[in-house]
Amino acid sequence: MVMDRDAWNERYRGAELVWGSDANCFVEQVLGAREAGGRALDLACGEGRNAIWLAPRGWSVTAVDYSDVAIERAQKLAAAAGVEVEWVREDVTSYAPEAQAFALALVSYLPVGRGARRLALAHAAKALAPGGELFMIGHAARNLAEGVGGPRDPSVLWDPDEIAED
């Protein structure tokens, strides 16, 4: 089931921190070893945990999410951590970031159908500067049979071949 803005706002209202305050472990593992390279774009940032983790490591971060509750919470968490992040309240399927301006675009667990995901990825790709990196984390379609947790709706699960094609 794809959730709209109101449903995400309700989900965020229902818990102190839906995803916790620590960065995603895969973000830490992969991006922690990278040298900061300028501007980073965090699409569908939720409560901002990855953006807040990137900022003190030398990245100038723009974080985008359409949940008002998540962005407000992210702003408070960033202030408490003493880091600056540009927070944008927009739908990542229609948000068009500055072209060729980011060294990193992060898409973490974006639970939308393929058409919406393709739009978000197209915006992310256009935002990347030459040599920039698109880093994605998500639940694969095989998660239904082999994985643990995550969405049970196959329409929002990723297929690696589709991602490569997109």
PDB file of C-alpha atoms in Angstrom:
ATOM      1  CA  MET A   1       0.000   0.000   0.000  1.00  0.00           C
ATOM      2  CA  VAL A   2       1.493   3.326  -1.062  1.00  0.00           C
ATOM      3  CA  MET A   3       1.030   5.961   1.633  1.00  0.00           C
ATOM      4  CA  ASP A   4       0.155   9.600   1.012  1.00  0.00           C
ATOM      5  CA  ARG A   5       1.382  12.652   2.929  1.00  0.00           C
ATOM      6  CA  ASP A   6      -1.392  12.440   5.535  1.00  0.00           C
ATOM      7  CA  ALA A   7      -0.664   8.766   6.210  1.00  0.00           C
ATOM      8  CA  TRP A   8       3.061   9.491   6.654  1.00  0.00           C
ATOM      9  CA  ASN A   9       2.277  12.391   8.982  1.00  0.00           C
ATOM     10  CA  GLU A  10       0.127  10.056  11.082  1.00  0.00           C
ATOM     11  CA  ARG A  11       2.837   7.403  11.115  1.00  0.00           C
ATOM     12  CA  TYR A  12       5.426   9.908  12.345  1.00  0.00           C
ATOM     13  CA  ARG A  13       3.016  11.283  14.954  1.00  0.00           C
ATOM     14  CA  GLY A  14       2.502   7.756  16.267  1.00  0.00           C
ATOM     15  CA  ALA A  15       6.089   7.232  17.467  1.00  0.00           C
ATOM     16  CA  GLU A  16       8.828   9.262  19.082  1.00  0.00           C
ATOM     17  CA  LEU A  17      11.262   8.266  16.315  1.00  0.00           C
ATOM     18  CA  VAL A  18      10.003   5.886  13.652  1.00  0.00           C
ATOM     19  CA  TRP A  19      13.462   4.875  12.375  1.00  0.00           C
ATOM     20  CA  GLY A  20      15.656   5.851  15.338  1.00  0.00           C
ATOM     21  CA  SER A  21      18.258   8.581  15.473  1.00  0.00           C
ATOM     22  CA  ASP A  22      21.292   6.688  14.205  1.00  0.00           C
ATOM     23  CA  ALA A  23      22.086   6.711  10.493  1.00  0.00           C
ATOM     24  CA  ASN A  24      21.160   3.618   8.527  1.00  0.00           C
ATOM     25  CA  CYS A  25      23.893   1.011   9.015  1.00  0.00           C
ATOM     26  CA  PHE A  26      24.449   0.687   5.244  1.00  0.00           C
ATOM     27  CA  VAL A  27      24.855   4.445   4.911  1.00  0.00           C
ATOM     28  CA  GLU A  28      27.468   4.341   7.671  1.00  0.00           C
ATOM     29  CA  GLN A  29      29.274   1.325   6.180  1.00  0.00           C
ATOM     30  CA  VAL A  30      29.454   2.570   2.611  1.00  0.00           C
ATOM     31  CA  LEU A  31      29.531   6.351   2.928  1.00  0.00           C
ATOM     32  CA  GLY A  32      31.529   6.476   6.160  1.00  0.00           C
ATOM     33  CA  ALA A  33      34.620   5.381   4.261  1.00  0.00           C
ATOM     34  CA  ARG A  34      34.145   8.044   1.569  1.00  0.00           C
ATOM     35  CA  GLU A  35      35.758  11.426   1.698  1.00  0.00           C
ATOM     36  CA  ALA A  36      33.165  14.171   1.902  1.00  0.00           C
ATOM     37  CA  GLY A  37      32.723  15.597  -1.542  1.00  0.00           C
ATOM     38  CA  GLY A  38      30.672  18.763  -1.254  1.00  0.00           C
ATOM     39  CA  ARG A  39      26.909  18.729  -1.531  1.00  0.00           C
ATOM     40  CA  ALA A  40      24.680  15.776  -0.665  1.00  0.00           C
ATOM     41  CA  LEU A  41      21.000  15.318  -1.479  1.00  0.00           C
ATOM     42  CA  ASP A  42      18.945  13.059   0.809  1.00  0.00           C
ATOM     43  CA  LEU A  43      15.651  12.226  -0.917  1.00  0.00           C
ATOM     44  CA  ALA A  44      12.763  10.930   1.223  1.00  0.00           C
ATOM     45  CA  CYS A  45      14.834  11.775   4.301  1.00  0.00           C
ATOM     46  CA  GLY A  46      12.118  11.049   6.856  1.00  0.00           C
ATOM     47  CA  GLU A  47      13.201  12.279  10.272  1.00  0.00           C
ATOM     48  CA  GLY A  48      16.619  13.188   8.911  1.00  0.00           C
ATOM     49  CA  ARG A  49      18.877  10.613  10.524  1.00  0.00           C
ATOM     50  CA  ASN A  50      21.096  10.131   7.454  1.00  0.00           C
ATOM     51  CA  ALA A  51      21.271  13.858   6.661  1.00  0.00           C
ATOM     52  CA  ILE A  52      22.175  14.634  10.272  1.00  0.00           C
ATOM     53  CA  TRP A  53      24.889  11.957  10.125  1.00  0.00           C
ATOM     54  CA  LEU A  54      26.335  13.308   6.844  1.00  0.00           C
ATOM     55  CA  ALA A  55      26.440  16.993   7.855  1.00  0.00           C
ATOM     56  CA  PRO A  56      29.213  16.885  10.493  1.00  0.00           C
ATOM     57  CA  ARG A  57      31.305  14.714   8.169  1.00  0.00           C
ATOM     58  CA  GLY A  58      31.841  17.597   5.790  1.00  0.00           C
ATOM     59  CA  TRP A  59      28.814  17.341   3.536  1.00  0.00           C
ATOM     60  CA  SER A  60      26.558  20.290   2.774  1.00  0.00           C
ATOM     61  CA  VAL A  61      23.219  18.480   2.931  1.00  0.00           C
ATOM     62  CA  THR A  62      19.840  19.196   1.377  1.00  0.00           C
ATOM     63  CA  ALA A  63      17.210  16.809   2.740  1.00  0.00           C
ATOM     64  CA  VAL A  64      13.776  16.399   1.169  1.00  0.00           C
ATOM     65  CA  ASP A  65      10.590  14.785   2.476  1.00  0.00           C
ATOM     66  CA  TYR A  66       6.916  15.536   2.082  1.00  0.00           C
ATOM     67  CA  SER A  67       5.899  14.735   5.645  1.00  0.00           C
ATOM     68  CA  ASP A  68       5.487  17.940   7.627  1.00  0.00           C
ATOM     69  CA  VAL A  69       5.840  16.016  10.875  1.00  0.00           C
ATOM     70  CA  ALA A  70       9.062  14.313   9.757  1.00  0.00           C
ATOM     71  CA  ILE A  71      10.672  17.569   8.594  1.00  0.00           C
ATOM     72  CA  GLU A  72       9.736  19.372  11.822  1.00  0.00           C
ATOM     73  CA  ARG A  73      11.207  16.519  13.834  1.00  0.00           C
ATOM     74  CA  ALA A  74      14.336  16.477  11.649  1.00  0.00           C
ATOM     75  CA  GLN A  75      14.841  20.211  12.174  1.00  0.00           C
ATOM     76  CA  LYS A  76      14.704  19.747  15.953  1.00  0.00           C
ATOM     77  CA  LEU A  77      17.079  16.777  15.851  1.00  0.00           C
ATOM     78  CA  ALA A  78      19.569  18.698  13.695  1.00  0.00           C
ATOM     79  CA  ALA A  79      19.416  21.707  16.031  1.00  0.00           C
ATOM     80  CA  ALA A  80      20.012  19.435  19.037  1.00  0.00           C
ATOM     81  CA  ALA A  81      22.986  17.864  17.233  1.00  0.00           C
ATOM     82  CA  GLY A  82      24.332  21.289  16.287  1.00  0.00           C
ATOM     83  CA  VAL A  83      24.363  20.590  12.552  1.00  0.00           C
ATOM     84  CA  GLU A  84      23.015  22.575   9.636  1.00  0.00           C
ATOM     85  CA  VAL A  85      20.909  20.916   6.971  1.00  0.00           C
ATOM     86  CA  GLU A  86      18.726  22.535   4.343  1.00  0.00           C
ATOM     87  CA  TRP A  87      15.283  20.961   4.922  1.00  0.00           C
ATOM     88  CA  VAL A  88      12.837  20.928   2.011  1.00  0.00           C
ATOM     89  CA  ARG A  89       9.164  19.936   2.317  1.00  0.00           C
ATOM     90  CA  GLU A  90       8.430  18.490  -1.110  1.00  0.00           C
ATOM     91  CA  ASP A  91       7.334  15.293  -2.774  1.00  0.00           C
ATOM     92  CA  VAL A  92      10.494  13.649  -4.156  1.00  0.00           C
ATOM     93  CA  THR A  93       8.618  12.584  -7.281  1.00  0.00           C
ATOM     94  CA  SER A  94       8.043  16.212  -8.278  1.00  0.00           C
ATOM     95  CA  TYR A  95      10.903  18.027  -6.510  1.00  0.00           C
ATOM     96  CA  ALA A  96      13.511  19.156  -9.030  1.00  0.00           C
ATOM     97  CA  PRO A  97      16.804  19.906  -7.267  1.00  0.00           C
ATOM     98  CA  GLU A  98      19.462  22.076  -8.831  1.00  0.00           C
ATOM     99  CA  ALA A  99      20.943  20.264 -11.845  1.00  0.00           C
ATOM    100  CA  GLN A 100      24.487  18.885 -11.654  1.00  0.00           C
ATOM    101  CA  ALA A 101      24.973  20.375  -8.178  1.00  0.00           C
ATOM    102  CA  PHE A 102      25.411  17.366  -5.888  1.00  0.00           C
ATOM    103  CA  ALA A 103      28.288  14.950  -5.394  1.00  0.00           C
ATOM    104  CA  LEU A 104      25.969  12.492  -3.649  1.00  0.00           C
ATOM    105  CA  ALA A 105      22.283  11.641  -3.948  1.00  0.00           C
ATOM    106  CA  LEU A 106      20.927   9.281  -1.304  1.00  0.00           C
ATOM    107  CA  VAL A 107      17.621   7.447  -1.708  1.00  0.00           C
ATOM    108  CA  SER A 108      16.847   5.336   1.331  1.00  0.00           C
ATOM    109  CA  TYR A 109      13.806   3.043   1.487  1.00  0.00           C
ATOM    110  CA  LEU A 110      11.549   5.045  -0.801  1.00  0.00           C
ATOM    111  CA  PRO A 111       8.271   3.057  -0.643  1.00  0.00           C
ATOM    112  CA  VAL A 112       6.575   4.093  -3.865  1.00  0.00           C
ATOM    113  CA  GLY A 113       5.548   2.296  -7.027  1.00  0.00           C
ATOM    114  CA  ARG A 114       7.867   1.967  -9.989  1.00  0.00           C
ATOM    115  CA  GLY A 115       6.528   4.990 -11.875  1.00  0.00           C
ATOM    116  CA  ALA A 116       6.986   7.307  -8.897  1.00  0.00           C
ATOM    117  CA  ARG A 117      10.390   5.787  -8.135  1.00  0.00           C
ATOM    118  CA  ARG A 118      11.481   6.407 -11.734  1.00  0.00           C
ATOM    119  CA  LEU A 119      10.539  10.080 -11.381  1.00  0.00           C
ATOM    120  CA  ALA A 120      12.465  10.411  -8.117  1.00  0.00           C
ATOM    121  CA  LEU A 121      15.511   8.665  -9.585  1.00  0.00           C
ATOM    122  CA  ALA A 122      15.408  10.839 -12.698  1.00  0.00           C
ATOM    123  CA  HIS A 123      15.477  13.951 -10.492  1.00  0.00           C
ATOM    124  CA  ALA A 124      18.308  12.464  -8.431  1.00  0.00           C
ATOM    125  CA  ALA A 125      20.338  11.631 -11.548  1.00  0.00           C
ATOM    126  CA  LYS A 126      19.899  15.142 -12.984  1.00  0.00           C
ATOM    127  CA  ALA A 127      21.017  16.607  -9.651  1.00  0.00           C
ATOM    128  CA  LEU A 128      24.339  14.773  -9.725  1.00  0.00           C
ATOM    129  CA  ALA A 129      27.451  16.617 -10.762  1.00  0.00           C
ATOM    130  CA  PRO A 130      29.780  14.811 -13.182  1.00  0.00           C
ATOM    131  CA  GLY A 131      31.345  11.940 -11.250  1.00  0.00           C
ATOM    132  CA  GLY A 132      28.612  12.126  -8.592  1.00  0.00           C
ATOM    133  CA  GLU A 133      27.249   9.040  -6.875  1.00  0.00           C
ATOM    134  CA  LEU A 134      23.684   7.799  -6.479  1.00  0.00           C
ATOM    135  CA  PHE A 135      23.432   5.615  -3.366  1.00  0.00           C
ATOM    136  CA  MET A 136      20.226   3.632  -2.881  1.00  0.00           C
ATOM    137  CA  ILE A 137      18.979   1.364  -0.146  1.00  0.00           C
ATOM    138  CA  GLY A 138      15.649  -0.402  -0.252  1.00  0.00           C
ATOM    139  CA  HIS A 139      13.739  -3.609   0.166  1.00  0.00           C
ATOM    140  CA  ALA A 140      14.012  -5.914  -2.836  1.00  0.00           C
ATOM    141  CA  ALA A 141      11.010  -7.779  -4.207  1.00  0.00           C
ATOM    142  CA  ARG A 142      12.586 -11.020  -3.013  1.00  0.00           C
ATOM    143  CA  ASN A 143      12.185  -9.665   0.526  1.00  0.00           C
ATOM    144  CA  LEU A 144       8.651 -11.088   0.527  1.00  0.00           C
ATOM    145  CA  ALA A 145       9.997 -14.651   0.435  1.00  0.00           C
ATOM    146  CA  GLU A 146      13.537 -14.291   1.782  1.00  0.00           C
ATOM    147  CA  GLY A 147      13.705 -11.113   3.845  1.00  0.00           C
ATOM    148  CA  VAL A 148      12.738  -9.912   7.272  1.00  0.00           C
ATOM    149  CA  GLY A 149      10.463  -6.947   7.906  1.00  0.00           C
ATOM    150  CA  GLY A 150       9.791  -4.209   5.429  1.00  0.00           C
ATOM    151  CA  PRO A 151       6.689  -3.528   3.374  1.00  0.00           C
ATOM    152  CA  ARG A 152       4.497  -6.443   2.351  1.00  0.00           C
ATOM    153  CA  ASP A 153       3.175  -4.619  -0.715  1.00  0.00           C
ATOM    154  CA  PRO A 154       5.052  -5.931  -3.780  1.00  0.00           C
ATOM    155  CA  SER A 155       4.317  -2.729  -5.709  1.00  0.00           C
ATOM    156  CA  VAL A 156       6.762  -0.746  -3.525  1.00  0.00           C
ATOM    157  CA  LEU A 157       9.539  -3.335  -3.431  1.00  0.00           C
ATOM    158  CA  TRP A 158      12.555  -2.959  -5.687  1.00  0.00           C
ATOM    159  CA  ASP A 159      13.870  -5.293  -8.322  1.00  0.00           C
ATOM    160  CA  PRO A 160      17.608  -4.798  -8.953  1.00  0.00           C
ATOM    161  CA  ASP A 161      17.161  -5.187 -12.725  1.00  0.00           C
ATOM    162  CA  GLU A 162      14.413  -2.546 -12.740  1.00  0.00           C
ATOM    163  CA  ILE A 163      16.584  -0.168 -10.701  1.00  0.00           C
ATOM    164  CA  ALA A 164      19.455  -0.585 -13.167  1.00  0.00           C
ATOM    165  CA  GLU A 165      17.038   0.013 -16.047  1.00  0.00           C
ATOM    166  CA  ASP A 166      15.573   3.102 -14.344  1.00  0.00           C
TER     167      ASP A 166
END
